[in-house]
Amino acid sequence: MALEFSQLDADDVRSIVEADGSELSQRYPFVPLSSPGLAEAGPDFVAHANALLPDERQDDPAAVGYMLSAMYLRCLYNPQGFTFPVQVSGRTEHTQMIPGHLWGGEAAGPALPKDENGNDKPLKVMVIGKIPAATEMRENRNMCGDNGAELIRAANLAGITDAELREWYVCNIVRWPHLDPKGGALPKTWQADCLPLLQQELRLLKPDYILCLGAEATKTICGPRASISGMYGRCVEYKIP
């Protein structure tokens, strides 16, 4: 069931963030943004949260915290129809975004694979890419373009079946396409904006393995000094708080 952002009120957000055992909090598990070790809200999120509040409430930590939690909830589970303002080379661009999802499921946020009885199964693999491409944005699915096809081919050659791949979780370190026509490296601000989303997924799903695609994803998980060449043939431990 999709999260209807327009129907969320302050009590709903509080119920989810406090994990009070309600149906809503069980349907949309969420790690409070104030949790130890969780990255702070990114600059574009903070700016947009303040823009949505009346002037007299922009210095109210509770009001800003509610708005940030509500926005991250929507971006985590159901950003469809939500255009998010992002700073690009001194101007503002409004963009759609794609949440993470099981490779074989709906793009609707964190979810564990199910067994034949509908019970949750442990997540074996989380695939973390860089950024959705044009095909992904058009189809509202991660890894549905050329990169995904190449990964499927490589996985099949390694003996991994399509049925197993459908139980992998796929996401990106930045949830929207590259908005700068010049291309280039991903702005640090965009990565900071989306890092709380990735950290939510890691804490909620606790995958057995994380597969990083590319240098940016590798550095996000393994640290800024990590490199692709340095990871050949290696598997390193990653602790999820």
PDB file of C-alpha atoms in Angstrom:
ATOM      1  CA  MET A   1       0.000   0.000   0.000  1.00  0.00           C
ATOM      2  CA  ALA A   2       1.480   3.353  -1.014  1.00  0.00           C
ATOM      3  CA  LEU A   3       2.111   5.991   1.606  1.00  0.00           C
ATOM      4  CA  GLU A   4      -0.239   8.912   0.966  1.00  0.00           C
ATOM      5  CA  PHE A   5       1.847  11.879   2.042  1.00  0.00           C
ATOM      6  CA  SER A   6      -1.118  14.235   1.782  1.00  0.00           C
ATOM      7  CA  GLN A   7      -2.945  12.211   4.418  1.00  0.00           C
ATOM      8  CA  LEU A   8      -0.141  12.271   6.982  1.00  0.00           C
ATOM      9  CA  ASP A   9      -0.612  14.579   9.924  1.00  0.00           C
ATOM     10  CA  ALA A  10       1.700  15.307  12.834  1.00  0.00           C
ATOM     11  CA  ASP A  11       0.233  12.435  14.891  1.00  0.00           C
ATOM     12  CA  ASP A  12       0.815   9.976  12.024  1.00  0.00           C
ATOM     13  CA  VAL A  13       4.455  11.034  11.649  1.00  0.00           C
ATOM     14  CA  ARG A  14       4.956  10.839  15.410  1.00  0.00           C
ATOM     15  CA  SER A  15       3.393   7.368  15.485  1.00  0.00           C
ATOM     16  CA  ILE A  16       5.780   6.129  12.790  1.00  0.00           C
ATOM     17  CA  VAL A  17       8.910   7.795  14.193  1.00  0.00           C
ATOM     18  CA  GLU A  18       8.223   6.613  17.738  1.00  0.00           C
ATOM     19  CA  ALA A  19       7.410   3.075  16.508  1.00  0.00           C
ATOM     20  CA  ASP A  20       4.455   2.943  18.875  1.00  0.00           C
ATOM     21  CA  GLY A  21       3.218  -0.413  17.602  1.00  0.00           C
ATOM     22  CA  SER A  22       0.364   1.016  15.566  1.00  0.00           C
ATOM     23  CA  GLU A  23      -0.568  -0.434  12.178  1.00  0.00           C
ATOM     24  CA  LEU A  24       0.928   2.640  10.529  1.00  0.00           C
ATOM     25  CA  SER A  25       4.273   2.268  12.299  1.00  0.00           C
ATOM     26  CA  GLN A  26       4.439  -1.422  11.413  1.00  0.00           C
ATOM     27  CA  ARG A  27       3.608  -0.760   7.760  1.00  0.00           C
ATOM     28  CA  TYR A  28       6.249   1.966   7.427  1.00  0.00           C
ATOM     29  CA  PRO A  29       9.146   1.268   9.811  1.00  0.00           C
ATOM     30  CA  PHE A  30      11.392   4.286  10.204  1.00  0.00           C
ATOM     31  CA  VAL A  31      14.533   5.072  12.162  1.00  0.00           C
ATOM     32  CA  PRO A  32      14.190   8.464  13.933  1.00  0.00           C
ATOM     33  CA  LEU A  33      16.393  11.085  12.311  1.00  0.00           C
ATOM     34  CA  SER A  34      17.811  11.889  15.746  1.00  0.00           C
ATOM     35  CA  SER A  35      19.132   8.331  16.210  1.00  0.00           C
ATOM     36  CA  PRO A  36      22.841   8.071  17.147  1.00  0.00           C
ATOM     37  CA  GLY A  37      25.026   7.493  14.100  1.00  0.00           C
ATOM     38  CA  LEU A  38      22.379   8.485  11.566  1.00  0.00           C
ATOM     39  CA  ALA A  39      23.527  11.190   9.162  1.00  0.00           C
ATOM     40  CA  GLU A  40      21.999  14.625   9.583  1.00  0.00           C
ATOM     41  CA  ALA A  41      19.349  15.761   7.113  1.00  0.00           C
ATOM     42  CA  GLY A  42      20.909  17.063   3.905  1.00  0.00           C
ATOM     43  CA  PRO A  43      21.018  20.772   3.009  1.00  0.00           C
ATOM     44  CA  ASP A  44      18.327  20.630   0.317  1.00  0.00           C
ATOM     45  CA  PHE A  45      15.980  18.837   2.717  1.00  0.00           C
ATOM     46  CA  VAL A  46      16.609  21.386   5.457  1.00  0.00           C
ATOM     47  CA  ALA A  47      16.060  24.280   3.071  1.00  0.00           C
ATOM     48  CA  HIS A  48      12.824  22.785   1.747  1.00  0.00           C
ATOM     49  CA  ALA A  49      11.558  21.995   5.265  1.00  0.00           C
ATOM     50  CA  ASN A  50      11.997  25.643   6.237  1.00  0.00           C
ATOM     51  CA  ALA A  51      10.385  26.831   3.005  1.00  0.00           C
ATOM     52  CA  LEU A  52       7.274  24.772   3.787  1.00  0.00           C
ATOM     53  CA  LEU A  53       6.895  26.303   7.252  1.00  0.00           C
ATOM     54  CA  PRO A  54       5.513  29.738   8.081  1.00  0.00           C
ATOM     55  CA  ASP A  55       8.174  32.270   9.070  1.00  0.00           C
ATOM     56  CA  GLU A  56       7.292  32.139  12.763  1.00  0.00           C
ATOM     57  CA  ARG A  57       7.894  28.372  12.916  1.00  0.00           C
ATOM     58  CA  GLN A  58      11.155  28.119  11.004  1.00  0.00           C
ATOM     59  CA  ASP A  59      13.165  28.355  14.241  1.00  0.00           C
ATOM     60  CA  ASP A  60      11.004  25.782  16.007  1.00  0.00           C
ATOM     61  CA  PRO A  61      13.049  22.523  16.233  1.00  0.00           C
ATOM     62  CA  ALA A  62       9.889  20.450  16.685  1.00  0.00           C
ATOM     63  CA  ALA A  63       8.252  21.903  13.581  1.00  0.00           C
ATOM     64  CA  VAL A  64      11.384  21.520  11.463  1.00  0.00           C
ATOM     65  CA  GLY A  65      11.903  17.991  12.794  1.00  0.00           C
ATOM     66  CA  TYR A  66       8.343  17.025  11.895  1.00  0.00           C
ATOM     67  CA  MET A  67       8.708  18.403   8.370  1.00  0.00           C
ATOM     68  CA  LEU A  68      12.037  16.657   7.826  1.00  0.00           C
ATOM     69  CA  SER A  69      10.674  13.340   9.121  1.00  0.00           C
ATOM     70  CA  ALA A  70       7.599  13.650   6.910  1.00  0.00           C
ATOM     71  CA  MET A  71       9.716  14.393   3.820  1.00  0.00           C
ATOM     72  CA  TYR A  72      12.214  11.589   4.443  1.00  0.00           C
ATOM     73  CA  LEU A  73       9.321   9.197   5.079  1.00  0.00           C
ATOM     74  CA  ARG A  74       7.792  10.041   1.746  1.00  0.00           C
ATOM     75  CA  CYS A  75      11.124   9.837  -0.099  1.00  0.00           C
ATOM     76  CA  LEU A  76      11.845   6.478   1.543  1.00  0.00           C
ATOM     77  CA  TYR A  77       8.514   4.854   0.720  1.00  0.00           C
ATOM     78  CA  ASN A  78       6.570   6.723  -1.942  1.00  0.00           C
ATOM     79  CA  PRO A  79       8.018   9.785  -3.668  1.00  0.00           C
ATOM     80  CA  GLN A  80       5.666   9.437  -6.663  1.00  0.00           C
ATOM     81  CA  GLY A  81       4.250  12.821  -7.567  1.00  0.00           C
ATOM     82  CA  PHE A  82       6.579  14.625  -5.172  1.00  0.00           C
ATOM     83  CA  THR A  83       8.932  17.042  -6.910  1.00  0.00           C
ATOM     84  CA  PHE A  84      11.894  17.899  -4.731  1.00  0.00           C
ATOM     85  CA  PRO A  85      13.885  21.152  -5.136  1.00  0.00           C
ATOM     86  CA  VAL A  86      17.625  20.542  -5.572  1.00  0.00           C
ATOM     87  CA  GLN A  87      20.383  23.103  -5.942  1.00  0.00           C
ATOM     88  CA  VAL A  88      22.317  22.687  -9.195  1.00  0.00           C
ATOM     89  CA  SER A  89      25.157  25.109  -9.965  1.00  0.00           C
ATOM     90  CA  GLY A  90      23.474  28.040  -8.252  1.00  0.00           C
ATOM     91  CA  ARG A  91      19.948  27.385  -9.530  1.00  0.00           C
ATOM     92  CA  THR A  92      17.030  25.284  -8.303  1.00  0.00           C
ATOM     93  CA  GLU A  93      15.814  22.240 -10.227  1.00  0.00           C
ATOM     94  CA  HIS A  94      12.700  20.279  -9.244  1.00  0.00           C
ATOM     95  CA  THR A  95      13.148  16.556  -9.671  1.00  0.00           C
ATOM     96  CA  GLN A  96      11.384  13.241  -9.188  1.00  0.00           C
ATOM     97  CA  MET A  97      13.159  10.466  -7.300  1.00  0.00           C
ATOM     98  CA  ILE A  98      13.091   6.673  -7.143  1.00  0.00           C
ATOM     99  CA  PRO A  99      13.059   4.799  -3.814  1.00  0.00           C
ATOM    100  CA  GLY A 100      14.909   1.572  -3.205  1.00  0.00           C
ATOM    101  CA  HIS A 101      12.991  -1.675  -3.728  1.00  0.00           C
ATOM    102  CA  LEU A 102      13.271  -5.403  -4.195  1.00  0.00           C
ATOM    103  CA  TRP A 103      14.501  -6.033  -7.719  1.00  0.00           C
ATOM    104  CA  GLY A 104      11.393  -8.013  -8.556  1.00  0.00           C
ATOM    105  CA  GLY A 105       8.915  -5.793  -6.703  1.00  0.00           C
ATOM    106  CA  GLU A 106       7.214  -2.433  -6.712  1.00  0.00           C
ATOM    107  CA  ALA A 107       9.367   0.669  -6.236  1.00  0.00           C
ATOM    108  CA  ALA A 108       7.863   1.394  -2.833  1.00  0.00           C
ATOM    109  CA  GLY A 109      10.717   1.453  -0.349  1.00  0.00           C
ATOM    110  CA  PRO A 110      12.279  -0.950   2.156  1.00  0.00           C
ATOM    111  CA  ALA A 111      10.851  -4.457   1.952  1.00  0.00           C
ATOM    112  CA  LEU A 112      12.111  -7.937   2.769  1.00  0.00           C
ATOM    113  CA  PRO A 113      11.556 -10.891   0.441  1.00  0.00           C
ATOM    114  CA  LYS A 114       8.750 -13.283   1.400  1.00  0.00           C
ATOM    115  CA  ASP A 115       8.636 -17.059   1.630  1.00  0.00           C
ATOM    116  CA  GLU A 116       5.830 -19.190   0.204  1.00  0.00           C
ATOM    117  CA  ASN A 117       3.729 -18.499   3.328  1.00  0.00           C
ATOM    118  CA  GLY A 118       4.137 -14.737   3.107  1.00  0.00           C
ATOM    119  CA  ASN A 119       6.617 -14.499   5.971  1.00  0.00           C
ATOM    120  CA  ASP A 120       9.659 -12.242   5.856  1.00  0.00           C
ATOM    121  CA  LYS A 121      12.938 -13.783   4.732  1.00  0.00           C
ATOM    122  CA  PRO A 122      16.394 -12.347   5.503  1.00  0.00           C
ATOM    123  CA  LEU A 123      17.751 -10.035   2.829  1.00  0.00           C
ATOM    124  CA  LYS A 124      20.770 -11.656   1.220  1.00  0.00           C
ATOM    125  CA  VAL A 125      22.064  -8.799  -0.931  1.00  0.00           C
ATOM    126  CA  MET A 126      21.618  -5.037  -1.157  1.00  0.00           C
ATOM    127  CA  VAL A 127      22.883  -3.545  -4.431  1.00  0.00           C
ATOM    128  CA  ILE A 128      23.930   0.110  -4.191  1.00  0.00           C
ATOM    129  CA  GLY A 129      24.452   2.041  -7.397  1.00  0.00           C
ATOM    130  CA  LYS A 130      25.337   5.639  -8.134  1.00  0.00           C
ATOM    131  CA  ILE A 131      22.305   7.362  -9.630  1.00  0.00           C
ATOM    132  CA  PRO A 132      19.238   6.427 -11.710  1.00  0.00           C
ATOM    133  CA  ALA A 133      19.619   6.835 -15.457  1.00  0.00           C
ATOM    134  CA  ALA A 134      16.985   8.014 -17.947  1.00  0.00           C
ATOM    135  CA  THR A 135      15.543   4.510 -18.386  1.00  0.00           C
ATOM    136  CA  GLU A 136      15.180   4.045 -14.646  1.00  0.00           C
ATOM    137  CA  MET A 137      13.461   7.408 -14.247  1.00  0.00           C
ATOM    138  CA  ARG A 138      11.072   6.619 -17.097  1.00  0.00           C
ATOM    139  CA  GLU A 139      10.194   3.177 -15.738  1.00  0.00           C
ATOM    140  CA  ASN A 140      10.311   4.194 -12.047  1.00  0.00           C
ATOM    141  CA  ARG A 141      12.542   1.186 -11.319  1.00  0.00           C
ATOM    142  CA  ASN A 142      16.166   0.887 -10.322  1.00  0.00           C
ATOM    143  CA  MET A 143      18.506  -1.298 -12.391  1.00  0.00           C
ATOM    144  CA  CYS A 144      16.067  -1.768 -15.272  1.00  0.00           C
ATOM    145  CA  GLY A 145      18.391  -0.353 -17.947  1.00  0.00           C
ATOM    146  CA  ASP A 146      21.696  -1.387 -19.483  1.00  0.00           C
ATOM    147  CA  ASN A 147      23.540  -1.511 -16.154  1.00  0.00           C
ATOM    148  CA  GLY A 148      20.921  -3.815 -14.683  1.00  0.00           C
ATOM    149  CA  ALA A 149      21.022  -6.073 -17.735  1.00  0.00           C
ATOM    150  CA  GLU A 150      24.811  -6.348 -17.464  1.00  0.00           C
ATOM    151  CA  LEU A 151      24.597  -7.196 -13.764  1.00  0.00           C
ATOM    152  CA  ILE A 152      21.969  -9.863 -14.452  1.00  0.00           C
ATOM    153  CA  ARG A 153      24.211 -11.359 -17.139  1.00  0.00           C
ATOM    154  CA  ALA A 154      27.208 -11.430 -14.796  1.00  0.00           C
ATOM    155  CA  ALA A 155      25.162 -12.881 -11.947  1.00  0.00           C
ATOM    156  CA  ASN A 156      23.733 -15.602 -14.175  1.00  0.00           C
ATOM    157  CA  LEU A 157      27.263 -16.516 -15.295  1.00  0.00           C
ATOM    158  CA  ALA A 158      28.167 -16.842 -11.614  1.00  0.00           C
ATOM    159  CA  GLY A 159      25.299 -19.291 -11.084  1.00  0.00           C
ATOM    160  CA  ILE A 160      22.815 -16.862  -9.507  1.00  0.00           C
ATOM    161  CA  THR A 161      19.302 -17.431 -10.803  1.00  0.00           C
ATOM    162  CA  ASP A 162      16.781 -14.785 -11.833  1.00  0.00           C
ATOM    163  CA  ALA A 163      14.554 -15.942  -8.956  1.00  0.00           C
ATOM    164  CA  GLU A 164      17.367 -15.203  -6.504  1.00  0.00           C
ATOM    165  CA  LEU A 165      18.010 -11.801  -8.098  1.00  0.00           C
ATOM    166  CA  ARG A 166      14.364 -10.858  -7.600  1.00  0.00           C
ATOM    167  CA  GLU A 167      15.009 -11.068  -3.865  1.00  0.00           C
ATOM    168  CA  TRP A 168      17.908  -8.619  -3.960  1.00  0.00           C
ATOM    169  CA  TYR A 169      17.283  -5.023  -2.904  1.00  0.00           C
ATOM    170  CA  VAL A 170      18.401  -2.285  -5.308  1.00  0.00           C
ATOM    171  CA  CYS A 171      18.946   1.405  -4.574  1.00  0.00           C
ATOM    172  CA  ASN A 172      21.257   4.317  -5.372  1.00  0.00           C
ATOM    173  CA  ILE A 173      23.303   6.694  -3.251  1.00  0.00           C
ATOM    174  CA  VAL A 174      21.489   9.591  -5.008  1.00  0.00           C
ATOM    175  CA  ARG A 175      17.809   9.026  -5.725  1.00  0.00           C
ATOM    176  CA  TRP A 176      17.364  11.408  -8.679  1.00  0.00           C
ATOM    177  CA  PRO A 177      19.079  11.688 -12.085  1.00  0.00           C
ATOM    178  CA  HIS A 178      22.096  13.846 -12.816  1.00  0.00           C
ATOM    179  CA  LEU A 179      20.588  17.311 -13.143  1.00  0.00           C
ATOM    180  CA  ASP A 180      23.688  19.112 -14.378  1.00  0.00           C
ATOM    181  CA  PRO A 181      23.946  18.964 -18.196  1.00  0.00           C
ATOM    182  CA  LYS A 182      27.736  19.106 -17.787  1.00  0.00           C
ATOM    183  CA  GLY A 183      27.658  15.827 -15.889  1.00  0.00           C
ATOM    184  CA  GLY A 184      30.685  15.183 -13.740  1.00  0.00           C
ATOM    185  CA  ALA A 185      31.039  14.011 -10.159  1.00  0.00           C
ATOM    186  CA  LEU A 186      27.990  13.874  -7.936  1.00  0.00           C
ATOM    187  CA  PRO A 187      27.744  16.991  -5.743  1.00  0.00           C
ATOM    188  CA  LYS A 188      28.505  16.279  -2.102  1.00  0.00           C
ATOM    189  CA  THR A 189      25.282  18.060  -1.149  1.00  0.00           C
ATOM    190  CA  TRP A 190      23.206  15.553  -3.139  1.00  0.00           C
ATOM    191  CA  GLN A 191      24.973  12.668  -1.452  1.00  0.00           C
ATOM    192  CA  ALA A 192      24.360  14.289   1.935  1.00  0.00           C
ATOM    193  CA  ASP A 193      20.673  14.744   1.047  1.00  0.00           C
ATOM    194  CA  CYS A 194      20.219  11.049   0.259  1.00  0.00           C
ATOM    195  CA  LEU A 195      22.562   9.467   2.825  1.00  0.00           C
ATOM    196  CA  PRO A 196      19.867   9.274   5.548  1.00  0.00           C
ATOM    197  CA  LEU A 197      17.708   7.281   3.106  1.00  0.00           C
ATOM    198  CA  LEU A 198      20.468   4.740   2.494  1.00  0.00           C
ATOM    199  CA  GLN A 199      21.213   4.509   6.206  1.00  0.00           C
ATOM    200  CA  GLN A 200      17.515   3.924   6.896  1.00  0.00           C
ATOM    201  CA  GLU A 201      17.497   1.018   4.435  1.00  0.00           C
ATOM    202  CA  LEU A 202      20.634  -0.542   5.889  1.00  0.00           C
ATOM    203  CA  ARG A 203      19.259  -0.378   9.435  1.00  0.00           C
ATOM    204  CA  LEU A 204      15.795  -1.631   8.510  1.00  0.00           C
ATOM    205  CA  LEU A 205      16.804  -4.448   6.147  1.00  0.00           C
ATOM    206  CA  LYS A 206      20.201  -5.566   7.532  1.00  0.00           C
ATOM    207  CA  PRO A 207      21.439  -7.330   4.381  1.00  0.00           C
ATOM    208  CA  ASP A 208      23.920 -10.196   4.616  1.00  0.00           C
ATOM    209  CA  TYR A 209      25.958  -8.674   1.777  1.00  0.00           C
ATOM    210  CA  ILE A 210      26.266  -5.240   0.215  1.00  0.00           C
ATOM    211  CA  LEU A 211      27.267  -5.026  -3.445  1.00  0.00           C
ATOM    212  CA  CYS A 212      28.642  -1.582  -4.329  1.00  0.00           C
ATOM    213  CA  LEU A 213      28.554  -0.620  -7.991  1.00  0.00           C
ATOM    214  CA  GLY A 214      31.204   1.978  -8.792  1.00  0.00           C
ATOM    215  CA  ALA A 215      33.556   4.237  -6.908  1.00  0.00           C
ATOM    216  CA  GLU A 216      30.954   6.523  -5.326  1.00  0.00           C
ATOM    217  CA  ALA A 217      28.986   3.681  -3.770  1.00  0.00           C
ATOM    218  CA  THR A 218      32.202   1.990  -2.639  1.00  0.00           C
ATOM    219  CA  LYS A 219      33.418   5.134  -0.889  1.00  0.00           C
ATOM    220  CA  THR A 220      30.017   5.691   0.720  1.00  0.00           C
ATOM    221  CA  ILE A 221      30.116   2.268   2.354  1.00  0.00           C
ATOM    222  CA  CYS A 222      33.834   1.573   2.779  1.00  0.00           C
ATOM    223  CA  GLY A 223      35.148   5.074   3.402  1.00  0.00           C
ATOM    224  CA  PRO A 224      36.625   7.889   1.284  1.00  0.00           C
ATOM    225  CA  ARG A 225      39.985   6.122   0.813  1.00  0.00           C
ATOM    226  CA  ALA A 226      38.410   2.978  -0.647  1.00  0.00           C
ATOM    227  CA  SER A 227      38.877   2.277  -4.345  1.00  0.00           C
ATOM    228  CA  ILE A 228      37.507  -0.234  -6.817  1.00  0.00           C
ATOM    229  CA  SER A 229      40.969  -1.543  -7.653  1.00  0.00           C
ATOM    230  CA  GLY A 230      41.643  -2.040  -3.961  1.00  0.00           C
ATOM    231  CA  MET A 231      38.490  -4.154  -3.590  1.00  0.00           C
ATOM    232  CA  TYR A 232      39.261  -6.802  -6.220  1.00  0.00           C
ATOM    233  CA  GLY A 233      38.864 -10.235  -4.640  1.00  0.00           C
ATOM    234  CA  ARG A 234      38.045  -8.780  -1.231  1.00  0.00           C
ATOM    235  CA  CYS A 235      35.078  -8.818   1.101  1.00  0.00           C
ATOM    236  CA  VAL A 236      35.167  -6.379   4.036  1.00  0.00           C
ATOM    237  CA  GLU A 237      33.024  -6.214   7.148  1.00  0.00           C
ATOM    238  CA  TYR A 238      30.494  -3.398   7.465  1.00  0.00           C
ATOM    239  CA  LYS A 239      28.791  -2.822  10.804  1.00  0.00           C
ATOM    240  CA  ILE A 240      25.203  -1.580  10.721  1.00  0.00           C
ATOM    241  CA  PRO A 241      24.275   0.303  13.912  1.00  0.00           C
TER     242      PRO A 241
END
